[in-house]
Coordinates of C-alpha atoms in Angstrom, one line a residue:
M1 CA 22.9 10.1 -8.1
N2 CA 22.1 7.6 -5.5
L3 CA 19.2 10.5 -4.0
L4 CA 18.2 11.5 -7.3
K5 CA 17.3 7.1 -8.1
E6 CA 16.2 6.5 -5.5
G7 CA 13.9 9.9 -6.1
K8 CA 12.2 8.0 -9.1
N9 CA 11.8 4.8 -6.6
L10 CA 10.1 6.8 -4.7
V11 CA 7.8 8.8 -6.5
K12 CA 7.2 5.1 -9.1
L13 CA 5.8 3.6 -6.0
N14 CA 3.6 6.2 -4.8
I15 CA 2.5 8.0 -8.2
R16 CA -0.8 7.9 -7.3
E17 CA 0.0 10.0 -4.5
Y18 CA 2.4 12.3 -6.0
G19 CA 0.9 12.1 -9.5
M20 CA -1.6 14.9 -8.0
Y21 CA 0.9 17.3 -6.2
I22 CA 2.8 16.8 -10.1
A23 CA -0.6 17.6 -11.8
L24 CA -1.5 20.3 -9.2
F25 CA 2.6 22.0 -9.7
V26 CA 2.3 22.0 -13.1
I27 CA -1.9 23.2 -13.1
I28 CA -0.4 26.0 -10.8
L29 CA 3.0 26.8 -13.5
I30 CA 1.5 27.0 -16.3
F31 CA -1.3 29.6 -15.2
T32 CA 1.1 31.6 -14.0
I33 CA 3.5 32.0 -16.6
L34 CA 0.2 32.5 -19.2
T35 CA -1.4 35.2 -17.2
D36 CA 2.0 37.2 -16.2
G37 CA 2.1 36.4 -12.4
L38 CA -1.5 37.1 -11.9
F39 CA -2.5 33.3 -10.8
I40 CA -0.5 33.7 -7.9
S41 CA -1.4 36.7 -6.5
S42 CA -2.8 37.9 -2.8
R43 CA -5.8 37.9 -4.0
N44 CA -6.9 35.1 -6.3
I45 CA -4.9 33.3 -4.6
S46 CA -7.4 33.6 -0.9
N47 CA -10.2 33.7 -3.4
L48 CA -9.2 30.2 -5.2
L49 CA -9.6 28.1 -1.9
D50 CA -13.3 30.4 -0.9
S51 CA -14.4 29.2 -3.9
A52 CA -12.6 25.2 -3.6
G53 CA -14.4 25.0 0.3
Y54 CA -17.4 23.7 -0.3
I55 CA -16.2 21.5 -2.8
A56 CA -12.4 20.3 -1.0
V57 CA -15.9 19.5 1.8
L58 CA -17.9 17.9 -0.1
A59 CA -14.7 15.4 -1.3
V60 CA -14.4 14.6 2.0
G61 CA -17.6 12.7 2.5
M62 CA -17.5 11.8 -1.3
T63 CA -13.4 10.1 -0.7
L64 CA -15.0 7.7 2.6
V65 CA -18.2 7.3 0.6
I66 CA -16.1 6.0 -2.9
V67 CA -13.7 4.2 -0.3
I68 CA -16.0 1.1 0.6
R69 CA -17.8 0.8 -3.2
H70 CA -21.0 3.1 -2.8
I71 CA -22.1 6.8 -4.8
D72 CA -23.3 9.8 -3.3
L73 CA -25.8 12.0 -5.8
S74 CA -27.7 14.2 -3.6
V75 CA -25.6 15.9 -1.9
G76 CA -25.9 19.1 -4.5
F77 CA -28.6 20.1 -3.5
L78 CA -29.1 18.5 -0.5
A79 CA -26.6 20.4 0.6
G80 CA -28.4 23.7 -1.8
F81 CA -31.9 22.7 0.1
L82 CA -30.2 22.4 3.9
G83 CA -28.5 25.9 3.2
A84 CA -32.1 27.2 2.1
I85 CA -33.5 26.2 5.5
T86 CA -30.6 28.0 7.1
A87 CA -32.1 31.0 4.9
I88 CA -35.8 30.1 6.1
L89 CA -34.8 29.7 10.0
L90 CA -32.3 32.9 10.2
T91 CA -34.2 35.4 8.3
Q92 CA -37.9 34.7 9.0
Y93 CA -37.5 32.4 12.7
G94 CA -35.0 35.1 13.6
L95 CA -32.7 32.2 15.4
S96 CA -29.4 32.9 16.3
V97 CA -26.6 31.7 14.2
W98 CA -25.0 29.6 17.2
L99 CA -27.9 27.7 17.3
V100 CA -28.9 27.1 13.2
I101 CA -25.7 26.4 12.1
P102 CA -26.2 23.3 15.0
I103 CA -29.5 21.9 14.0
I104 CA -28.5 22.0 9.9
L105 CA -26.0 19.5 10.8
V106 CA -27.4 17.5 12.5
L107 CA -30.0 17.4 10.1
G108 CA -28.1 16.4 8.0
I109 CA -26.8 13.3 9.9
L110 CA -30.0 12.2 10.0
I111 CA -30.8 12.3 6.4
G112 CA -27.7 10.6 6.2
L113 CA -29.0 8.0 8.3
V114 CA -32.0 7.6 6.7
Y115 CA -29.8 6.1 3.5
G116 CA -28.0 4.0 5.5
L117 CA -30.9 2.4 6.8
L118 CA -32.3 2.1 2.7
I119 CA -28.5 1.1 1.4
A120 CA -27.6 -1.3 4.7
K121 CA -30.5 -2.9 5.9
I122 CA -33.4 -3.1 2.8
G123 CA -30.8 -2.9 0.6
V124 CA -31.7 -0.9 -2.4
P125 CA -28.9 -0.2 -3.9
S126 CA -26.7 3.4 -3.3
F127 CA -26.7 5.0 -6.5
V128 CA -30.7 4.4 -5.4
V129 CA -30.9 5.4 -3.7
T130 CA -29.3 8.5 -3.8
L131 CA -30.3 9.5 -7.1
A132 CA -34.3 9.8 -5.4
G133 CA -32.4 11.7 -2.5
M134 CA -31.3 14.3 -5.7
L135 CA -34.2 14.7 -6.7
I136 CA -36.6 14.9 -3.9
F137 CA -34.4 17.8 -2.6
R138 CA -34.2 19.7 -5.7
G139 CA -37.7 19.5 -5.1
A140 CA -37.9 20.1 -1.5
L141 CA -35.2 23.2 -2.7
L142 CA -37.7 24.1 -4.8
Q143 CA -40.7 24.0 -2.7
V144 CA -38.9 26.2 0.3
T145 CA -38.2 29.3 -2.3
E146 CA -41.0 29.0 -4.4
K147 CA -42.8 32.2 -2.6
T148 CA -39.6 34.3 -1.7
G149 CA -36.7 33.2 -4.8
T150 CA -33.6 34.2 -4.2
I151 CA -33.8 34.8 0.4
I152 CA -31.4 37.2 1.4
I153 CA -28.8 37.5 4.5
K154 CA -28.0 40.6 6.6
D155 CA -27.1 38.3 9.9
E156 CA -23.1 39.5 9.5
Q157 CA -22.5 37.2 11.6
F158 CA -23.6 34.0 9.3
N159 CA -22.6 35.7 6.4
A160 CA -18.4 36.5 7.9
I161 CA -18.2 32.6 7.6
G162 CA -18.2 32.2 3.9
N163 CA -16.2 35.9 3.1
G164 CA -14.4 36.8 6.6
F165 CA -11.4 36.2 7.4
I166 CA -9.9 36.2 10.9
P167 CA -8.9 38.7 12.8
S168 CA -5.4 40.4 12.4
I169 CA -3.2 40.4 16.2
M170 CA -1.8 43.0 14.2
E171 CA 0.1 43.6 11.2
L172 CA 3.7 42.7 10.4
N173 CA 6.0 45.3 7.2
G174 CA 1.8 44.6 6.1
L175 CA 1.0 41.5 7.1
H176 CA -1.1 39.4 9.1
L177 CA 0.9 38.2 11.7
L178 CA -2.1 36.1 13.2
T179 CA -1.5 34.2 9.8
L180 CA 2.0 33.8 9.8
L181 CA 2.2 32.8 13.5
I182 CA -0.8 29.6 12.4
G183 CA 1.4 28.4 8.7
L184 CA 4.7 28.4 12.0
V185 CA 2.8 26.0 14.2
G186 CA 1.3 24.5 11.1
I187 CA 4.8 23.4 9.2
L188 CA 5.6 22.8 13.1
L189 CA 2.8 20.4 13.9
F190 CA 3.2 18.6 9.9
I191 CA 7.7 17.6 10.8
Y192 CA 7.0 16.6 13.9
N193 CA 3.8 14.1 13.0
E194 CA 6.4 13.5 9.4
I195 CA 8.8 12.0 12.2
T196 CA 7.0 10.8 14.7
I197 CA 5.6 8.4 11.5
R198 CA 9.3 7.7 10.6
R199 CA 10.5 7.0 13.9
N200 CA 7.3 4.6 14.9
K201 CA 7.9 1.9 11.0
M202 CA 11.4 1.8 12.1
N203 CA 11.1 0.9 15.2
Y204 CA 8.3 -1.3 13.6
G205 CA 11.3 -2.5 10.7
F206 CA 9.3 -0.8 7.7
E207 CA 10.5 0.6 4.8
V208 CA 11.1 3.6 5.1
M209 CA 12.8 6.6 2.6
S210 CA 16.8 8.0 3.3
G211 CA 17.3 10.3 5.4
S212 CA 17.9 12.8 2.3
I213 CA 14.9 12.1 1.1
F214 CA 12.6 12.7 4.1
S215 CA 14.8 16.2 4.8
I216 CA 14.3 17.3 1.3
K217 CA 10.5 15.5 1.5
L218 CA 9.8 18.0 5.0
I219 CA 11.8 21.4 3.2
F220 CA 9.6 21.4 -0.1
I221 CA 6.4 20.5 1.9
S222 CA 7.2 23.3 4.6
A223 CA 8.1 25.0 2.3
I224 CA 5.0 24.9 0.5
I225 CA 2.9 25.8 3.6
A226 CA 4.7 28.4 3.7
Y227 CA 5.0 30.7 0.3
I228 CA 0.5 29.9 1.4
T229 CA 1.0 32.0 4.3
W230 CA 2.6 34.1 2.9
I231 CA 0.9 35.3 0.2
L232 CA -2.5 35.1 2.4
A233 CA -1.2 36.8 4.9
G234 CA -0.1 39.9 2.5
Y235 CA -3.6 39.5 1.3
N236 CA -6.2 39.7 4.5
G237 CA -5.1 36.4 6.2
F238 CA -6.8 33.4 6.2
S239 CA -10.4 33.7 5.4
W240 CA -13.5 31.1 8.5
T241 CA -13.7 29.0 5.5
V242 CA -10.1 28.3 5.1
I243 CA -9.9 27.7 8.8
I244 CA -13.2 25.6 8.5
V245 CA -11.9 23.7 5.7
V246 CA -8.1 22.7 7.1
A247 CA -10.2 21.8 10.9
V248 CA -12.3 19.1 9.0
V249 CA -9.3 18.1 6.7
V250 CA -7.6 17.7 10.8
I251 CA -10.4 15.5 12.1
Y252 CA -11.2 13.3 9.0
H253 CA -7.2 12.7 8.3
F254 CA -6.8 12.1 12.1
L255 CA -10.1 9.6 11.9
T256 CA -9.6 8.1 9.1
T257 CA -5.4 7.1 9.8
K258 CA -5.3 6.8 13.8
T259 CA -8.4 5.7 14.7
V260 CA -9.9 1.6 14.7
L261 CA -13.1 3.6 13.0
G262 CA -11.2 4.1 9.3
R263 CA -9.0 1.0 9.7
R264 CA -12.3 -1.1 9.6
I265 CA -13.7 1.4 6.8
Y266 CA -10.4 1.1 4.4
A267 CA -11.4 -3.5 5.6
V268 CA -14.5 -3.0 4.4
G269 CA -14.2 -1.4 0.7
S270 CA -10.8 -3.2 0.4
N271 CA -13.1 -6.3 0.8
P272 CA -16.8 -6.8 2.4
E273 CA -17.4 -10.1 2.7
A274 CA -13.5 -10.7 4.4
A275 CA -14.3 -7.8 6.6
H276 CA -18.4 -9.3 7.2
L277 CA -16.3 -12.3 8.4
S278 CA -13.5 -10.4 10.3
G279 CA -15.7 -9.5 12.3
I280 CA -16.9 -5.5 11.3
S281 CA -19.3 -4.0 10.9
V282 CA -20.7 -3.6 7.3
K283 CA -23.8 -2.1 8.1
K284 CA -22.6 0.2 10.9
I285 CA -19.9 1.1 8.8
T286 CA -22.5 1.8 5.6
F287 CA -24.4 3.9 8.4
I288 CA -21.3 5.7 9.9
V289 CA -19.9 7.2 5.8
F290 CA -23.8 7.6 4.7
G291 CA -23.8 10.3 8.1
S292 CA -20.9 11.4 7.7
M293 CA -21.8 12.3 4.4
A294 CA -24.6 13.9 4.3
M295 CA -23.3 16.0 7.6
L296 CA -20.4 17.4 5.6
A297 CA -23.5 17.8 2.6
A298 CA -24.6 20.2 5.4
L299 CA -21.8 22.1 6.1
S300 CA -21.1 22.7 2.4
G301 CA -24.4 24.3 2.1
I302 CA -24.2 26.5 5.6
L303 CA -21.0 27.6 3.7
F304 CA -22.2 28.2 -0.1
T305 CA -24.7 30.1 1.2
S306 CA -22.8 32.6 3.1
R307 CA -20.9 33.3 0.5
L308 CA -23.1 34.5 -1.4
Q309 CA -25.5 35.5 1.7
S310 CA -28.1 34.3 1.0
A311 CA -30.1 31.1 -0.9
T312 CA -31.4 30.7 -4.4
T313 CA -33.3 28.4 -6.3
T314 CA -30.2 26.7 -8.1
A315 CA -27.5 26.5 -5.5
G316 CA -26.4 22.9 -5.2
T317 CA -26.4 22.8 -9.1
L318 CA -23.8 19.8 -9.7
F319 CA -21.7 20.2 -6.6
E320 CA -21.9 16.3 -6.5
L321 CA -20.1 16.1 -9.9
D322 CA -17.5 18.5 -8.7
A323 CA -17.5 16.8 -5.5
I324 CA -17.2 13.3 -6.9
A325 CA -14.3 14.6 -9.6
A326 CA -12.4 15.9 -6.5
A327 CA -12.0 12.9 -5.4
Y328 CA -11.0 10.7 -8.1
V329 CA -8.5 13.7 -9.1
G330 CA -8.1 12.7 -5.5
G331 CA -7.1 9.9 -6.2
V332 CA -10.1 7.7 -5.0
S333 CA -9.7 4.4 -6.6
A334 CA -13.1 3.5 -8.2
A335 CA -12.0 -0.1 -7.4
G336 CA -13.1 1.3 -3.9
G337 CA -10.4 0.4 -0.3
V338 CA -8.0 3.5 -1.7
G339 CA -7.6 7.0 -1.4
K340 CA -7.0 10.0 1.6
V341 CA -8.5 12.6 2.4
T342 CA -5.9 15.4 2.4
G343 CA -6.2 13.4 -2.2
A344 CA -9.5 14.8 -2.2
I345 CA -8.4 18.1 -0.9
I346 CA -6.0 19.3 -3.3
G347 CA -8.4 17.5 -6.0
A348 CA -11.4 19.9 -5.3
I349 CA -7.8 22.4 -5.2
V350 CA -6.6 21.1 -8.7
M351 CA -10.1 22.0 -10.2
A352 CA -10.6 25.4 -8.5
S353 CA -7.3 26.0 -10.6
L354 CA -8.3 25.0 -13.5
S355 CA -12.1 26.5 -13.4
S356 CA -10.0 29.8 -11.6
G357 CA -6.6 30.1 -15.0
M358 CA -9.6 29.6 -17.2
N359 CA -11.2 32.5 -15.7
L360 CA -8.4 34.9 -15.6
L361 CA -7.9 33.5 -19.8
G362 CA -11.1 34.7 -20.9
I363 CA -11.8 30.5 -21.7
G364 CA -15.6 29.9 -22.6
I365 CA -17.0 28.5 -20.5
S366 CA -18.5 25.6 -23.1
Y367 CA -13.9 24.9 -23.1
Q368 CA -14.2 24.6 -19.8
Y369 CA -16.6 21.7 -19.1
I370 CA -15.0 20.2 -21.9
I371 CA -11.0 20.8 -20.0
R372 CA -12.7 19.3 -16.7
G373 CA -14.4 16.6 -18.1
T374 CA -10.8 15.8 -20.0
V375 CA -9.1 16.2 -16.4
L376 CA -11.4 13.7 -14.8
A377 CA -11.4 10.8 -17.3
V378 CA -7.8 11.5 -17.5
A379 CA -7.2 10.6 -13.7
V380 CA -9.4 7.7 -13.5
I381 CA -7.6 6.0 -16.6
F382 CA -4.6 6.9 -14.5
D383 CA -6.9 5.3 -11.6
V384 CA -6.8 1.7 -13.4
M385 CA -3.4 1.7 -15.4
T386 CA -1.5 2.7 -12.5
R387 CA -3.8 -0.8 -10.4
K388 CA -3.4 -2.8 -13.7
E389 CA 0.2 -2.0 -13.5
Q390 CA 0.3 -3.4 -9.4
R391 CA -1.2 -6.5 -10.2
A392 CA 1.8 -7.1 -12.3

């Protein structure tokens, strides 16, 4: 009974963080039942994660933008435009993929710094700046694809980014061995990180969950990682898209939780005036966050273009709305100062799971938009109500 009581209290106190995991579990359970297990088949899970990749990358950057109380409406067509530039450099100029990718990422950073200049230095609202950017890059995308229309990419190395899978050392009873090893390493790193965090909190006298609840948490999450790894190992293993997304999450999770820069980003989001008075350069943080967002938009454009193996005139349409939705579903607060990049990934998977499940059930696109919009509205309402309860 004590464990049950502690578990309820833990969920209640961390409902913002745990709520999205509960929602994802319920969605997976419902679609698994309705599709007679097809939803959790190896092929569908692999396709679901790959299709969520380019939105997940955007959601990570969007989370930080919303954390500092701004918004970026241009990331969709920015991703589409830079994806088209990638295609042009590969097909018309014959550049190597290893040269093109850094060029596109740096170009993204430069565009983000221009946003930062307009927002932080001149004081133009981010809504206006990025809305203008959305229109500009929409037009720029149409301009660069005007003569050729769809630009087909035949570079196998580039196309493998969005469609390829990591090589297998060998097959183990039909399972992808390298995928199994990566999953095992991921579990060990997760357990080590959680134990380290718990030990540090105890050393500084912070309250921590009991050993029993902590063990249950480790076993439960490790089992989820192991199950997903096993499912993917039974298909083609981890895709390069999944590896890239995981790398982005690990890097940004480290930056936001273990570095001074991360603490300053959340300080600016919580209270910009107080952060400024404490010596934090709010303008510098704004530059960094928008530069980061545009770089991730460039990466998203690369992933999407690679997945399609082409650049199209409609690339990037509604990407920004999907990214914003994923960030809010993942627990970012509309008031700023609250949100995790890991939550953004869960939010992206939630939205992708909804689309995948509804497609498997043959639900019409009109109803899909209604359902996804409802989920977003519920997520924001939940955030507002949670903040009111915390104030009370």
